[in-house]
XYZ file of C-alpha atoms in Angstrom:
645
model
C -16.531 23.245 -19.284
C -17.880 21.499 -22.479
C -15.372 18.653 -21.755
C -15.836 18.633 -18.195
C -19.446 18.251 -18.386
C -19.003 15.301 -21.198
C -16.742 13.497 -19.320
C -19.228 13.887 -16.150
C -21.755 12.444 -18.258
C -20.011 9.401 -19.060
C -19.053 8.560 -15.545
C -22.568 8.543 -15.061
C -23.167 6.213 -17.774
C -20.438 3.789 -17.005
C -21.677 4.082 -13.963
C -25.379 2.943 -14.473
C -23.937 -0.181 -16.464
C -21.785 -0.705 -13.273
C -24.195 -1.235 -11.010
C -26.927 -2.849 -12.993
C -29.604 0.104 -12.994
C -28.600 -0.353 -17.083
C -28.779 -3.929 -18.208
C -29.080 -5.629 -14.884
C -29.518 -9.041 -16.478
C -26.348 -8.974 -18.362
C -22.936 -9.556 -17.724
C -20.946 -6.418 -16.801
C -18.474 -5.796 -19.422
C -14.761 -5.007 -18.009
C -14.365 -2.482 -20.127
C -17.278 0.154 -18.066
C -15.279 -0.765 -15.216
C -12.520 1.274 -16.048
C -14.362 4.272 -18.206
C -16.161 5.020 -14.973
C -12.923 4.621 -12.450
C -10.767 6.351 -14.658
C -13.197 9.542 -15.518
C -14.228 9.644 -12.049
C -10.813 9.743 -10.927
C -10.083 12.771 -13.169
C -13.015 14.742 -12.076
C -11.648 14.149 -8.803
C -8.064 15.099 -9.423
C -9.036 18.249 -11.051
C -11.531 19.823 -9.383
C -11.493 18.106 -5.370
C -7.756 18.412 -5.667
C -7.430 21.359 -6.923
C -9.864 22.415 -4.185
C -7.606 21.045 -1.450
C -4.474 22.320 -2.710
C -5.502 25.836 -3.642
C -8.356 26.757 -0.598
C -7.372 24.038 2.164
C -3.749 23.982 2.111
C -2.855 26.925 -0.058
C 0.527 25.086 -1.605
C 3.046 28.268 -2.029
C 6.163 27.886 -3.785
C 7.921 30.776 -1.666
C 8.266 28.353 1.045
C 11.635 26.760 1.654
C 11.029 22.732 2.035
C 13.233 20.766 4.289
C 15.023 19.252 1.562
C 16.757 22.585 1.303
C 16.687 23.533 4.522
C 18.203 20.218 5.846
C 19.842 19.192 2.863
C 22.417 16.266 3.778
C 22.214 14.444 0.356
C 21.000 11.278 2.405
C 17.665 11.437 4.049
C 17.300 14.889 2.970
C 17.599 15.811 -0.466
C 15.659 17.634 -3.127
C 14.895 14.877 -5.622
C 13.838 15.336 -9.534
C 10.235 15.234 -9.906
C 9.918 12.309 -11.693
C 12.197 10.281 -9.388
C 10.049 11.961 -6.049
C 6.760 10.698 -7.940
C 8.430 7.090 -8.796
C 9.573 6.891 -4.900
C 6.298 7.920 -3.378
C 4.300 5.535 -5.615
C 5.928 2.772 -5.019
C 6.337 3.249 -1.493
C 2.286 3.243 -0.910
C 1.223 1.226 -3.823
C 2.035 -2.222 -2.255
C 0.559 -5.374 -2.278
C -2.976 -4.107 -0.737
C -4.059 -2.457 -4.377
C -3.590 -5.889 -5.718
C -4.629 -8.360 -3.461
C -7.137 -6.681 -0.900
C -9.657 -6.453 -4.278
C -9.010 -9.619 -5.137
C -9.632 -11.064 -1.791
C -12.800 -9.305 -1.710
C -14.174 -10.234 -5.186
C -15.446 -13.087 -2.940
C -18.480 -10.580 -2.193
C -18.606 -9.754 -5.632
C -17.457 -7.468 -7.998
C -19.770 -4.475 -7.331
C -18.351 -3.409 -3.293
C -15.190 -3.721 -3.703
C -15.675 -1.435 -6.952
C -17.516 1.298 -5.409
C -15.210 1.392 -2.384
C -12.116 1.429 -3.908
C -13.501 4.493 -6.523
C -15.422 6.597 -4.268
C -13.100 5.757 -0.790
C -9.954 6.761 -2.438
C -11.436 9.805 -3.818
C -12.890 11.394 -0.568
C -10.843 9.149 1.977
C -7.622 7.759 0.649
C -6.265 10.745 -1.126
C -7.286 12.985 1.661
C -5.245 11.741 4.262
C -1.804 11.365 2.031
C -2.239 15.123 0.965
C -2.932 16.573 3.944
C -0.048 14.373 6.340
C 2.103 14.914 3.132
C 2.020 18.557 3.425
C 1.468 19.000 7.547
C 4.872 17.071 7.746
C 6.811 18.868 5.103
C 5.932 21.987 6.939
C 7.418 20.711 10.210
C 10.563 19.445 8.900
C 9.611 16.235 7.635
C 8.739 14.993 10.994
C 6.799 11.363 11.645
C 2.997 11.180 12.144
C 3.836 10.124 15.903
C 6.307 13.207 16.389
C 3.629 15.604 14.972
C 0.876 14.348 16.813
C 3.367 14.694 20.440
C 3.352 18.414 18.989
C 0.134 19.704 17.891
C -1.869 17.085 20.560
C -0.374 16.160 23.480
C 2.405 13.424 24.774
C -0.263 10.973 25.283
C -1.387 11.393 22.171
C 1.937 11.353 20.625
C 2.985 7.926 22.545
C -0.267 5.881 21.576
C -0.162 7.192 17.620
C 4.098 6.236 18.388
C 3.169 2.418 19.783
C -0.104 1.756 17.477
C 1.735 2.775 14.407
C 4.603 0.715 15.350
C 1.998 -2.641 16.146
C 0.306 -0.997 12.562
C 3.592 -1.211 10.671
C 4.948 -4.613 11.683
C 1.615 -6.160 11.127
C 1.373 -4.701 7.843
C 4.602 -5.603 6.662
C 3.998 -8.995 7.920
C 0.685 -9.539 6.148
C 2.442 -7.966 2.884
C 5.493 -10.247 3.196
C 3.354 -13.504 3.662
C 1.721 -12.927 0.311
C 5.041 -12.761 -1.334
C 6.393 -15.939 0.286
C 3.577 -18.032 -1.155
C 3.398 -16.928 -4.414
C 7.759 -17.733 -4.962
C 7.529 -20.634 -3.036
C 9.023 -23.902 -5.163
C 9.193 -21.218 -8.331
C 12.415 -20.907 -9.459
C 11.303 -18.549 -12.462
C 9.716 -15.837 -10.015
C 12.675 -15.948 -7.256
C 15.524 -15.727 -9.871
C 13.653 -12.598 -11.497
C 12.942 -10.791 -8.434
C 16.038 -11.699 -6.982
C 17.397 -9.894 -10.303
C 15.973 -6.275 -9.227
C 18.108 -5.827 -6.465
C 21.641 -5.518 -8.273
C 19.895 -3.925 -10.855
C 18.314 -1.341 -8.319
C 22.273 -0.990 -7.198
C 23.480 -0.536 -10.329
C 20.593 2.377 -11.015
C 21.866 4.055 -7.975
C 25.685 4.033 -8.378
C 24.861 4.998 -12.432
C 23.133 8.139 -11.336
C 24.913 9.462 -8.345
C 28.138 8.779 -8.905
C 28.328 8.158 -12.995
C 26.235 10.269 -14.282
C 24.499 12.306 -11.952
C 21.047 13.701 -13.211
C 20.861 11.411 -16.025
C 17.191 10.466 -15.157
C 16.295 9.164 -18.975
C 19.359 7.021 -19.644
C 19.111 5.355 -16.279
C 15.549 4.567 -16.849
C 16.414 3.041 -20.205
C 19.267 1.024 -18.642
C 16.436 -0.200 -15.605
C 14.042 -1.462 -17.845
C 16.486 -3.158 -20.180
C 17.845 -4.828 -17.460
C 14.549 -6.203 -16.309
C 13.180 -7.294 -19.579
C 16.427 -9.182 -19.616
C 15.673 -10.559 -15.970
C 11.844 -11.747 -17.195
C 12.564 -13.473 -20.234
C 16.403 -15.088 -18.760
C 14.395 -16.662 -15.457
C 12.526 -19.360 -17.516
C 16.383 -20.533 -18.903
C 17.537 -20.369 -15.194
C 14.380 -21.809 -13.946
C 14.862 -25.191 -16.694
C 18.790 -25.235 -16.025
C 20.859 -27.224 -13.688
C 20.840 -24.282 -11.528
C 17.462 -23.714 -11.321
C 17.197 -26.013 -8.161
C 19.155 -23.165 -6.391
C 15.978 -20.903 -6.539
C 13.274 -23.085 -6.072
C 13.225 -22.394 -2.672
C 11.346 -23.099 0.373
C 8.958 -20.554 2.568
C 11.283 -20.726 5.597
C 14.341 -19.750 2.917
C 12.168 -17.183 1.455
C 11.382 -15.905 4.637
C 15.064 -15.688 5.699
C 16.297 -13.520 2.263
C 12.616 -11.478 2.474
C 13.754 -10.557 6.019
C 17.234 -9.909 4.731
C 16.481 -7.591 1.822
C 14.045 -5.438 4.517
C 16.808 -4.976 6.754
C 19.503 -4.262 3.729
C 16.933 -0.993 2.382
C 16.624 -0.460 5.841
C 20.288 0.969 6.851
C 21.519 1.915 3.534
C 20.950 5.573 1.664
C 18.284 5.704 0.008
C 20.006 7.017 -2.762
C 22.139 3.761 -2.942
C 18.892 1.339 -3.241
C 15.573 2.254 -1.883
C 15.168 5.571 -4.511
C 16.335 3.626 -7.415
C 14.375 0.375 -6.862
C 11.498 2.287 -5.978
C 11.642 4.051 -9.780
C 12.308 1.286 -11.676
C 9.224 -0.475 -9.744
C 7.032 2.556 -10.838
C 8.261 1.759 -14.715
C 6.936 -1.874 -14.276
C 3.758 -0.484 -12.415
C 2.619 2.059 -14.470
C 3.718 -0.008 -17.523
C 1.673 -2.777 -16.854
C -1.157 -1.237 -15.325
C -1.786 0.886 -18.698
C -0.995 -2.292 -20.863
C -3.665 -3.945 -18.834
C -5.943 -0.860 -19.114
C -5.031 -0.878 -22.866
C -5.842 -4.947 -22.907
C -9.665 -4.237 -21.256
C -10.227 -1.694 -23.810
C -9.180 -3.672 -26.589
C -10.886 -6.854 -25.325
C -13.831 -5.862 -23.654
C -13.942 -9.007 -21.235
C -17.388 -10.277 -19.455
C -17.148 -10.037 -15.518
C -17.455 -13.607 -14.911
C -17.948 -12.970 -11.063
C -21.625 -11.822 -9.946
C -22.231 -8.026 -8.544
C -22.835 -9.678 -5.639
C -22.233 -13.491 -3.946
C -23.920 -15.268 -1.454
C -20.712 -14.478 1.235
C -21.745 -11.284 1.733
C -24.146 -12.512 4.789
C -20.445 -14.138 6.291
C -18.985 -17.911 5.569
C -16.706 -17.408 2.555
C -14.145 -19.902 2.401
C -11.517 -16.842 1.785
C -12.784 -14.123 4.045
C -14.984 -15.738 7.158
C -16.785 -12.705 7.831
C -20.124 -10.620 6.310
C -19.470 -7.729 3.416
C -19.728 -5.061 6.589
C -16.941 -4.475 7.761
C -15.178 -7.546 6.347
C -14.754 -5.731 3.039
C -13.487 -2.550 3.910
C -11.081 -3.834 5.862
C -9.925 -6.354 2.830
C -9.554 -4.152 0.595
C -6.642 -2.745 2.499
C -5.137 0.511 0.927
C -6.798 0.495 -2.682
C -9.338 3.069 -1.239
C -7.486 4.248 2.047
C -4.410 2.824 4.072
C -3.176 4.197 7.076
C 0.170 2.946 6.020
C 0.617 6.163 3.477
C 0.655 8.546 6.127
C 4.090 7.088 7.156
C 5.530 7.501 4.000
C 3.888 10.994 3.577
C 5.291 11.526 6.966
C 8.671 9.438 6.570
C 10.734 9.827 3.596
C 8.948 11.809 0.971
C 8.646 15.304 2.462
C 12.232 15.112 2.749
C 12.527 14.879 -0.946
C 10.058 17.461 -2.169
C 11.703 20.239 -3.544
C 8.895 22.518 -3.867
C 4.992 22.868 -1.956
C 2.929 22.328 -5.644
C 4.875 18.927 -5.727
C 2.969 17.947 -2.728
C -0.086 17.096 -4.916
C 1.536 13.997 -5.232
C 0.617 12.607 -2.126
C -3.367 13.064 -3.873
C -2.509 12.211 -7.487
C -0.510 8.662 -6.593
C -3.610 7.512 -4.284
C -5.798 7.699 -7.170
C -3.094 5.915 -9.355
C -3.044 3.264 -6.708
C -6.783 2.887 -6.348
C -6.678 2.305 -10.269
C -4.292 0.093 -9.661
C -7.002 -1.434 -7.558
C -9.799 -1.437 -9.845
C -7.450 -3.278 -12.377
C -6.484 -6.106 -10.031
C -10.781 -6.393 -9.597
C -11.124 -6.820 -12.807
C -8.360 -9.368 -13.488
C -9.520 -11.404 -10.735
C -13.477 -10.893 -12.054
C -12.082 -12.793 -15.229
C -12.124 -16.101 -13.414
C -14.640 -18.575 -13.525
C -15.934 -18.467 -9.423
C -14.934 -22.322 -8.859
C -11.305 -21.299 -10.747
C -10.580 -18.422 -8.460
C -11.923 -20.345 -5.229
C -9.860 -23.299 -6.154
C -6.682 -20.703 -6.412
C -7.303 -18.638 -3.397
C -8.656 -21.972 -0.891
C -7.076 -25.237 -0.102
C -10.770 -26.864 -0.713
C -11.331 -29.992 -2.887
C -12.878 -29.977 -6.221
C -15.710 -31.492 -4.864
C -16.197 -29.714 -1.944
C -16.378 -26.448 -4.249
C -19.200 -28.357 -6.454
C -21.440 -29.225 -3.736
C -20.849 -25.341 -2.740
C -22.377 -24.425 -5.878
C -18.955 -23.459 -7.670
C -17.959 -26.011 -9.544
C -13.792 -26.252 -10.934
C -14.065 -25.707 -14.585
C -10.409 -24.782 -16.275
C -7.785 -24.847 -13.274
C -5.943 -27.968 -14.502
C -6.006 -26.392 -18.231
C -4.640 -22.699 -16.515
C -1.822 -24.910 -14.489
C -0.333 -26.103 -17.524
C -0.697 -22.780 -19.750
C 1.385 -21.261 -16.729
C 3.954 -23.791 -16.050
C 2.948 -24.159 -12.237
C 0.816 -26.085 -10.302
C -1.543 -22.739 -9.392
C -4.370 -24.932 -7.381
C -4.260 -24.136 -3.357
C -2.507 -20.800 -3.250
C -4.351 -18.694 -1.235
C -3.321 -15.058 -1.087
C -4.412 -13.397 -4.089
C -1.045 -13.189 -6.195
C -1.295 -16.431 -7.922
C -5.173 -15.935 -8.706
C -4.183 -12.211 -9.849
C -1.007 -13.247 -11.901
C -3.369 -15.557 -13.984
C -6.200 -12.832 -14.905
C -3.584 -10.646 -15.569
C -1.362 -13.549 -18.066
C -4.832 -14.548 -19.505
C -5.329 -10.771 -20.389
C -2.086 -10.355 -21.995
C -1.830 -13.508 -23.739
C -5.575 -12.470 -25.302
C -3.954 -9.581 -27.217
C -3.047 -9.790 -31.108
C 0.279 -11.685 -31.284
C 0.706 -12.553 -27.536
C -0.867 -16.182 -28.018
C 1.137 -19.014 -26.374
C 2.939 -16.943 -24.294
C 0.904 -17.473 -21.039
C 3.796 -19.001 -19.246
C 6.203 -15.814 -19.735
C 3.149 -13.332 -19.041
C 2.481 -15.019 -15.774
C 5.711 -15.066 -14.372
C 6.157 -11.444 -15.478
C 2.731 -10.406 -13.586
C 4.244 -12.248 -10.717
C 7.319 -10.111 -10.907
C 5.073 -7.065 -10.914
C 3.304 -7.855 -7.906
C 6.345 -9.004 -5.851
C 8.061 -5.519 -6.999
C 5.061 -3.729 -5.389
C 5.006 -5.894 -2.271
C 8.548 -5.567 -1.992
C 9.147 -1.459 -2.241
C 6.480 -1.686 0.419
C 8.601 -3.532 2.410
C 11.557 -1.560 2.201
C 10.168 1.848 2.356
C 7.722 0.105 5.297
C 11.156 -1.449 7.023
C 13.086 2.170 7.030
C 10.087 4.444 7.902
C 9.702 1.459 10.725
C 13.319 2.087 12.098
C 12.358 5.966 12.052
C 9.738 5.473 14.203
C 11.190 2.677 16.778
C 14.532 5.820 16.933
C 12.031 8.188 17.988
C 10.557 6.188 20.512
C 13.185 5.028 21.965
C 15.071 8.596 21.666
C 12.229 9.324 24.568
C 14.467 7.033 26.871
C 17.651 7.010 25.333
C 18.582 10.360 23.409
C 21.025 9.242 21.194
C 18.376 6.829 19.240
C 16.896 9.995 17.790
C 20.322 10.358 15.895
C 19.182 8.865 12.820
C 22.846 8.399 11.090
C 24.208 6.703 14.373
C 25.169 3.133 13.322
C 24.828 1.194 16.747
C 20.700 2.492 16.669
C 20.245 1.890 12.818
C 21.408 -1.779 13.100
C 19.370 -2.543 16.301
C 15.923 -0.876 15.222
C 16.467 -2.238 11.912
C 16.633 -5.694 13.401
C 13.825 -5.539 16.026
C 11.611 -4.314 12.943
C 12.658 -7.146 10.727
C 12.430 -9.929 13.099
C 8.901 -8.789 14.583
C 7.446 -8.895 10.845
C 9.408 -11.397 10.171
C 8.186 -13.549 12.827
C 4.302 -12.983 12.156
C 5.185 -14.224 8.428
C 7.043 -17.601 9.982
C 3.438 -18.051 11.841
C 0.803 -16.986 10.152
C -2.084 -17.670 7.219
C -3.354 -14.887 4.843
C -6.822 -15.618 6.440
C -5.405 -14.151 9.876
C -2.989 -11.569 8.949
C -4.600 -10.206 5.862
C -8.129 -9.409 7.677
C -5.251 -8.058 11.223
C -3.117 -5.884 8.581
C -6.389 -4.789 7.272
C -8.575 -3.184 10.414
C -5.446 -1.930 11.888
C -4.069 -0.281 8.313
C -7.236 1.200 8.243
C -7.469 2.284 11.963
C -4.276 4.545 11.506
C -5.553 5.885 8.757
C -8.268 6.984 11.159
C -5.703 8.465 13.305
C -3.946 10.396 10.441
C -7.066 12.175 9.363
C -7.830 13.151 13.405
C -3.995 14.569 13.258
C -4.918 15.605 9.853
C -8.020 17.806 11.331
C -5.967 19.155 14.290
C -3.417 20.621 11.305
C -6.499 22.049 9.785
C -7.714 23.808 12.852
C -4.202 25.036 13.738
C -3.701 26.469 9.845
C -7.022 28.371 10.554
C -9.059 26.442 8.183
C -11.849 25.110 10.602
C -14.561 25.315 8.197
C -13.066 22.669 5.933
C -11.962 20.223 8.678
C -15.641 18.537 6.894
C -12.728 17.198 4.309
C -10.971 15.015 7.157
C -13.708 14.944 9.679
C -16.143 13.009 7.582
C -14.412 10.188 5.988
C -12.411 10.130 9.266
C -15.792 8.963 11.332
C -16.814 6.675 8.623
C -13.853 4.650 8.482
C -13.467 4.971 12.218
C -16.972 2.830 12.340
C -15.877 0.159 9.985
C -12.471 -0.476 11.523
C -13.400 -0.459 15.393
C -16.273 -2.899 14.312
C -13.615 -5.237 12.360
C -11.260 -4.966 15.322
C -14.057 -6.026 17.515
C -15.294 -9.102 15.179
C -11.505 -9.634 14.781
C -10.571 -9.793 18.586
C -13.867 -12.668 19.008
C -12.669 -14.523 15.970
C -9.047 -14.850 17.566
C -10.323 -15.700 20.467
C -12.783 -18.281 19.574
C -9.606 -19.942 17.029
C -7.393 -19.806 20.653
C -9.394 -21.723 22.893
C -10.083 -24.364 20.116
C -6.446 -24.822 19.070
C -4.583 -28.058 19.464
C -1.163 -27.302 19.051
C 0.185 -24.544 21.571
C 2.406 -22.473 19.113
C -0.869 -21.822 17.071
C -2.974 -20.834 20.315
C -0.215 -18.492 21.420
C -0.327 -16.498 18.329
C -4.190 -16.730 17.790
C -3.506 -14.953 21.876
C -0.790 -12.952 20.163
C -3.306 -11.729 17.236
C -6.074 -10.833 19.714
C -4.095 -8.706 21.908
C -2.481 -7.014 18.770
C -5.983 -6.415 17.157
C -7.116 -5.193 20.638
C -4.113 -2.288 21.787
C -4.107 -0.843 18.400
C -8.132 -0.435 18.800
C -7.480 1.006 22.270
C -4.861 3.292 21.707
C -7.063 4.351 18.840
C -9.706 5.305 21.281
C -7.774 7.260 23.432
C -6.239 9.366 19.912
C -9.756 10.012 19.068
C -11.005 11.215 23.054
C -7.955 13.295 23.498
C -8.399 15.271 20.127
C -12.383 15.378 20.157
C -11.542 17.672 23.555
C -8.664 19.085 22.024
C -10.671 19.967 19.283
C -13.641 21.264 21.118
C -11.372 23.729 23.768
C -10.259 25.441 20.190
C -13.353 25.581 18.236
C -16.264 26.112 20.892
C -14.074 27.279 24.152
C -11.842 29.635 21.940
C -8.614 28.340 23.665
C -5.502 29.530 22.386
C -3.109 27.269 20.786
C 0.382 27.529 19.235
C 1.490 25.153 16.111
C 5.052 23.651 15.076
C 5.154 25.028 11.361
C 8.868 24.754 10.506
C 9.519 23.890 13.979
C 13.555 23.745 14.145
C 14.744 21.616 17.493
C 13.412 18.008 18.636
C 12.201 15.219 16.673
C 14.856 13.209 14.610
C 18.328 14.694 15.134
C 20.809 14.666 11.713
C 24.608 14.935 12.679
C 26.964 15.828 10.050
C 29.088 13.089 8.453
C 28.864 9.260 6.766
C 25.127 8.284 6.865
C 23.345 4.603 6.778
């Protein structure tokens, strides 16, 4: 308790520096930025997760999971712990930890801060533990198949079409971030490129060479990739390097067919392996980086607060409400976790206290978060607006932020970094100017920024291939409503097809759109699922007997229900408005495209919400009975015996 109560006290002192009641003239040093997320975090993890685990869920190890119970050594499988941890990480921790705060340090440092600590902890978390372990007790079965079940069908059909709108638009707005930070960089493509045979050879090495060998694989992995960091600058200044200096429409082309690749092979073959090795780079870095603030102790260069927040930022057009929350995309909560705590990893936990994962890796990626603020806080303002806009130098001065050091960062990094909007580029040169500040790193800017690029592009793309397969899940199941045989998820015919329609609808919104339309789309309707899993989340609650804690999912579930129907509804205007003053027709059709998008998902949101709330109130007030799927053993996803894909 004597710890306990120390560390409490300096989260509240790390705290007060934070958010100026200590020092409010000063500069905020980096370094309270991550003494208070960090000890805040694990007060959280220790006492509200042990809460929810132990009182809420009551986790019991006598329970047979469905990797046993359905065990086909494809889908279903009871995976080492460290490997289930590596997978699940990586699946959620995408590109919104690192570019949604980055993006948003245009209203400052101080929001985006206190959102991504105090959401994830009471929001974020929340919903992954609770969808992780409502869907490992029915089977694994999607967030759309348990919501049919506990709910109603139409219930079950709008969370079935909104998260399949959700998931393509989030995939989309990951992908485009990707595309324009490899675009023309031969270095980057070559060493991403790299992770996919490695991710192969990680795969064949432990299932069929050595099975269970978790520790040498993992030294083989990250062998391999140091190899494929430090060989892309020879490749990139060779004859060859031409080869991978590629164009967006190329990129677009090999992004879409690396989606579709994870898509319809085992996961054991690519998806599991990549997905650890990413989680070597992630947590790697993002302790390195944690280890550089320490040592360092950088000045926030950014204000606690800009003069955007009102609305007119040249990154984000909107005010701080609800423009930020829905920015800062899954760093605090993401509705795109309760897929993957729905999808693949409750087929891979082996037993129920592993399920704390699904809380534990939400504060890891909220961190991860918190990190990316800070790198991106490092920046002089006119710097980071001159990285993340396509405005002139002089336009910026008159704005009040003048350029100071972008032509001196362009040649420290190799790359012409000016006019790359997105967040990567911005975030992979905080991040290289961090790591090249530490004793014995100096001059080696160049490698450190192509090797932060690498570890972004490795987040964005397990996203995309965990996002691409849990896609194909859901388009099986909701097409197995009309045609049966979809629902077999081994059938090849189905697997190629879904697969395809997933890949060419994200696909598609990458080819046409800018970060400052799909990022803010991706954002409110990320955000709205996440509504929708913590309504399905409270209707678990209330079925498990545990009505007097549905306060866990009830209240973060109305307050990010606020934001996000308020964004979709700013959103849906903005779209609009950029429609009927568009010139060229393709860009009016998908400004059309964009508004009806924005505007289903908020409607079929609605009608989730209605339907439960009187769901909800026949149970608690009317004492209706009701019946629940626990271990429910027929419907949802059918698994035939033989050859998988």
């Amino acid at each position: 308790m004597v710890l306990w109560g120390a560390i409490s006290l300096l989260t509240a002192l790390a705290f007060a520096f934070v958010t100026g009641i200590l020092n409010p003239e000063e500069k905020v040093n980096g370094l309270w930025l991550v003494v208070a997320a960090g000890c805040f975090y694990a007060l959280a993890f220790r006492f509200y997760g042990r809460f929810l685990a132990n009182r809420v869920m009551n986790l019991d190890d006598q329970r047979l999971t469905p990797a046993y119970r359905l065990q086909d050594n494809t889908n279903f499988y009871p995976a080492n712990k460290y490997l289930l941890f590596g997978h699940h990480f990586a699946a959620i921790a995408g590109a919104g930890p690192l570019l949604g705060p980055v993006l948003a340090v245009q209203f400052g440092f101080l929001p985006g801060f206190l959102w991504l600590v105090i959401g994830a902890v009471l929001a974020g978390a929340v919903q992954d533990f609770v969808i992780l372990v409502g869907s490992l007790r029915r089977n694994g079965r999607s967030l759309p198949e348990i919501a049919h079940a506990e709910i109603g069908w139409v219930t079950g059909m709008a969370t079935a079409v909104a998260v399949l709108f959700i998931v393509i638009m989030a995939l989309g707005g990951l992908g485009l971030a990707v595309v324009n930070a490899l675009f023309h960089n031969a270095w980057g493509t070559f060493t991403i490129g790299m992770t996919i045979p490695i991710g192969f050879l990680m795969g064949f090495y432990l299932q069929k060479v050595r099975p269970g060998r978790v520790g040498e694989v993992s030294l083989l992995g990250v062998a391999l990739l140091i190899l494929a960091v430090v060989g892309g600058r020879f490749v990139a200044q060779s004859e060859i390097g031409e080869w991978f200096a590629l164009e967006r429409t190329t990129l677009i082309w090999l992004l879409a067919g690396y989606g579709f690749l994870a898509s319809v092979l085992p996961v054991w073959m690519l998806l599991v392996p990549r997905d650890y090795l990413s989680t070597f780079m992630k947590l790697g870095v993002i302790g390195l980086l944690a280890v550089g603030v320490i040592l360092m102790a950088p000045e926030i260069q950014m204000p606690r607060l800009t003069e955007f927040i009102h609305g007119g930022g040249p990154i984000i057009p909107g005010p701080l409400f609800p423009f930020l929350f829905i920015t800062i995309a899954c760093g605090a909560i993401s509705g795109f976790h309760s897929l993957v705590s729905s999808g693949t990893t409750p087929k891979m936990i082996a037993r129920e206290s592993q399920a704390l994962v699904g809380y534990g890796a939400m504060l890891l990626e909220s961190f991860v978060g918190v990190i990316a603020l800070i790198a991106a806080g490092l920046l002089i303002p006119g710097d980071y607006l001159a990285i993340n806009t396509t405005l002139s130098v002089d336009t910026l001065a008159a704005m009040g932020f003048p350029v100071a050091k972008i032509e001196e960062l362009s040649r420290l990094v190799e790359v012409e970094i000016a006019g790359r909007p997105g967040g990567a580029v911005s975030l992979a040169v905080g991040m290289a100017s961090i790591f090249s500040a530490l004793p014995g790193m100096a001059g080696l800017m160049a490698y450190w920024y192509q090797f932060a690029l690498l570890f972004e592009a490795l987040f964005i793309l397990t996203t995309i291939d965990a996002g691409t397969r849990v896609a194909r899940y859901l388009v099986q199941e909701l097409g197995g409503r009309f045609y049966a045989r979809l629902r077999e998820i081994n059938w090849w015919p189905g697997v190629l097809v879904c697969s395809g329609l997933v890949v060419g609808a994200w696909g598609y919104l990458i080819a046409t759109g800018t970060i400052a339309t799909v990022w803010p789309m991706f954002g409110a309707a990320n955000q709205l699922l996440g509504t929708l899993a913590l309504c399905i989340g409270t209707t678990i609650l209330i079925k498990m007997g545990k009505a007097q804690y549905i306060w866990v999912t009830v209240l973060p579930m109305v307050f990010v229900g606020i934001i996000t129907l308020t964004g979709c509804y700013e959103l849906w205007w903005i779209f609009l408005e950029q429609a009927s003053t568009a010139t060229v027709p393709m860009h009016m059709m998908t400004m059309y495209l964009n508004a009806a998008l924005v505007g289903l998902v908020a409607i079929l949101a609605l009608v989730v919400l209605g339907e439960s709330s009187i769901k909800w109130y026949g149970y608690l007030v009317q004492k209706r009975p009701y019946t629940s799927t626990e271990i429910f053993e027929g419907g949802g996803i059918q698994l035939p015996s033989g050859p998988c894909c």
